Short mmCIF file of C-alpha atoms in Angstrom, two decimals:
data_model
loop_
_atom_site.label_atom_id
_atom_site.label_comp_id
_atom_site.label_asym_id
_atom_site.label_seq_id
_atom_site.Cartn_x
_atom_site.Cartn_y
_atom_site.Cartn_z
CA MET D 1 2.05 -22.48 -2.13
CA ILE D 2 5.56 -23.64 -1.35
CA SER D 3 7.54 -26.23 -3.22
CA LYS D 4 8.63 -29.68 -2.13
CA ALA D 5 12.26 -28.50 -1.89
CA GLN D 6 11.20 -25.71 0.47
CA TYR D 7 9.34 -28.22 2.68
CA ILE D 8 12.41 -30.45 2.85
CA PHE D 9 14.66 -27.48 3.61
CA ILE D 10 12.31 -26.31 6.38
CA ILE D 11 12.26 -29.74 8.02
CA ILE D 12 16.06 -30.13 7.86
CA LEU D 13 16.55 -26.59 9.19
CA ALA D 14 14.09 -27.11 12.06
CA ILE D 15 15.71 -30.38 13.11
CA SER D 16 19.23 -28.97 12.90
CA LEU D 17 18.26 -25.82 14.83
CA GLY D 18 16.58 -28.00 17.46
CA VAL D 19 19.68 -30.18 17.85
CA LEU D 20 22.08 -27.24 17.92
CA THR D 21 20.04 -25.31 20.48
CA ALA D 22 19.79 -28.45 22.63
CA ILE D 23 23.57 -28.85 22.52
CA TRP D 24 24.16 -25.18 23.35
CA GLN D 25 21.27 -25.19 25.90
CA ILE D 26 19.44 -22.22 24.42
CA HIS D 27 15.95 -21.45 25.75
CA PHE D 28 12.96 -22.99 23.99
CA TRP D 29 11.36 -19.65 23.06
CA ILE D 30 14.51 -18.44 21.35
CA THR D 31 14.61 -21.69 19.37
CA ALA D 32 10.93 -21.37 18.48
CA MET D 33 11.43 -17.79 17.28
CA LEU D 34 14.47 -18.79 15.19
CA ILE D 35 12.50 -21.60 13.55
CA PHE D 36 9.50 -19.30 12.94
CA LEU D 37 11.65 -16.57 11.37
CA SER D 38 13.53 -19.09 9.25
CA VAL D 39 10.32 -20.67 7.94
CA THR D 40 8.86 -17.25 7.16
CA LEU D 41 11.96 -16.23 5.22
CA ILE D 42 12.08 -19.52 3.30
CA MET D 43 8.43 -19.15 2.30
CA TYR D 44 8.44 -15.49 1.27
CA ILE D 45 11.89 -14.86 -0.22
CA PRO D 46 10.91 -16.28 -3.65
CA TYR D 47 7.82 -14.03 -3.82
CA VAL D 48 9.68 -10.92 -2.76
CA TRP D 49 12.64 -11.64 -5.01
CA TYR D 50 10.65 -12.17 -8.20
CA MET D 51 8.15 -9.39 -7.58
CA TYR D 52 10.54 -6.64 -6.47
CA PHE D 53 14.18 -7.41 -7.25
CA SER D 54 14.30 -9.49 -10.42
CA GLN D 55 15.35 -7.70 -13.62
CA ASP D 56 14.65 -10.53 -16.10
CA PRO D 57 11.17 -10.22 -17.68
CA GLU D 58 11.19 -13.85 -18.89
CA LYS D 59 11.75 -15.17 -15.37
CA ILE D 60 9.07 -12.89 -13.95
CA GLY D 61 6.65 -14.00 -16.68
CA ALA D 62 7.39 -17.67 -16.04
CA TYR D 63 6.98 -17.14 -12.30
CA LEU D 64 3.60 -15.49 -12.81
CA LYS D 65 2.44 -18.15 -15.29
CA GLN D 66 3.12 -20.82 -12.66
CA ARG D 67 0.83 -19.02 -10.21
CA THR D 68 -2.18 -18.28 -12.42
CA LYS D 69 -4.40 -20.23 -10.02
CA GLN D 70 -4.53 -17.05 -7.97
CA PRO D 71 -7.21 -14.83 -9.51
CA ILE D 72 -5.30 -11.54 -9.23
CA ILE D 73 -2.22 -12.99 -10.92
CA GLN D 74 -4.44 -14.59 -13.55
CA PHE D 75 -5.95 -11.15 -14.16
CA TYR D 76 -2.53 -9.51 -14.59
CA CYS D 77 -1.33 -12.27 -16.92
CA SER D 78 -4.49 -11.93 -19.01
CA LEU D 79 -3.95 -8.19 -19.25
CA ALA D 80 -0.35 -8.70 -20.32
CA ASP D 81 -1.42 -11.22 -22.98
CA SER D 82 -4.39 -9.04 -24.14
CA ASP D 83 -6.73 -11.93 -23.34
CA GLU D 84 -10.12 -10.33 -22.75
CA ARG D 85 -11.93 -13.57 -21.93
CA GLY D 86 -9.30 -14.66 -19.40
CA ALA D 87 -9.38 -11.24 -17.76
CA GLU D 88 -13.17 -11.38 -17.48
CA GLU D 89 -12.99 -14.83 -15.88
CA ALA D 90 -10.35 -13.64 -13.43
CA LEU D 91 -12.42 -10.57 -12.54
CA HIS D 92 -15.47 -12.78 -11.98
CA LEU D 93 -13.40 -14.92 -9.57
CA LEU D 94 -12.13 -11.78 -7.84
CA LYS D 95 -15.69 -10.53 -7.37
CA LYS D 96 -16.59 -13.85 -5.75
CA LYS D 97 -13.56 -13.72 -3.49
CA TYR D 98 -13.81 -10.07 -2.43
CA LYS D 99 -17.42 -9.21 -1.65
CA SER D 100 -16.72 -5.78 -0.21
CA PRO D 101 -18.63 -2.99 -2.02
CA ASN D 102 -15.45 -0.91 -2.33
CA ILE D 103 -13.47 -3.68 -3.95
CA THR D 104 -16.43 -4.61 -6.16
CA ALA D 105 -16.58 -0.99 -7.40
CA ILE D 106 -12.86 -1.01 -8.16
CA LEU D 107 -13.22 -4.30 -10.02
CA LYS D 108 -16.16 -2.96 -12.02
CA SER D 109 -14.14 0.10 -13.03
CA LEU D 110 -11.24 -2.18 -14.00
CA MET D 111 -13.62 -4.23 -16.11
CA LEU D 112 -14.95 -1.13 -17.86
CA HIS D 113 -11.44 0.14 -18.49
CA LEU D 114 -10.48 -3.31 -19.71
CA LYS D 115 -13.31 -3.42 -22.26
CA ILE D 116 -12.42 0.04 -23.56
CA GLY D 117 -8.74 -0.89 -23.80
CA PHE D 118 -9.42 -4.11 -25.72
CA GLN D 119 -11.67 -2.33 -28.20
CA GLN D 120 -8.90 0.08 -29.22
#
């Protein structure tokens, strides 16, 4: 989910925040909250940046191609590439993952729409 560089950055940041808060004698809970917020930001900034703020379609496409292990992203990439077989496989994985009747109905309607779209 996160890269090796992010792990290293998180460890260095946690150690440095721990040392600095020990020197400045800041309470433990404030230190823990700072570390938690920092880790959360480090983990989610790449997702938020590429999904919502990036303007370069090549970078967004490369980012999504790297994460095709996730069924929903695999489905979107298959739709973008007009790959009917890949989209069907991704929808099958999504049906396994989400067993709710509501989500299954949505996925079935997506599959029907997908088949009609590929035939045209």
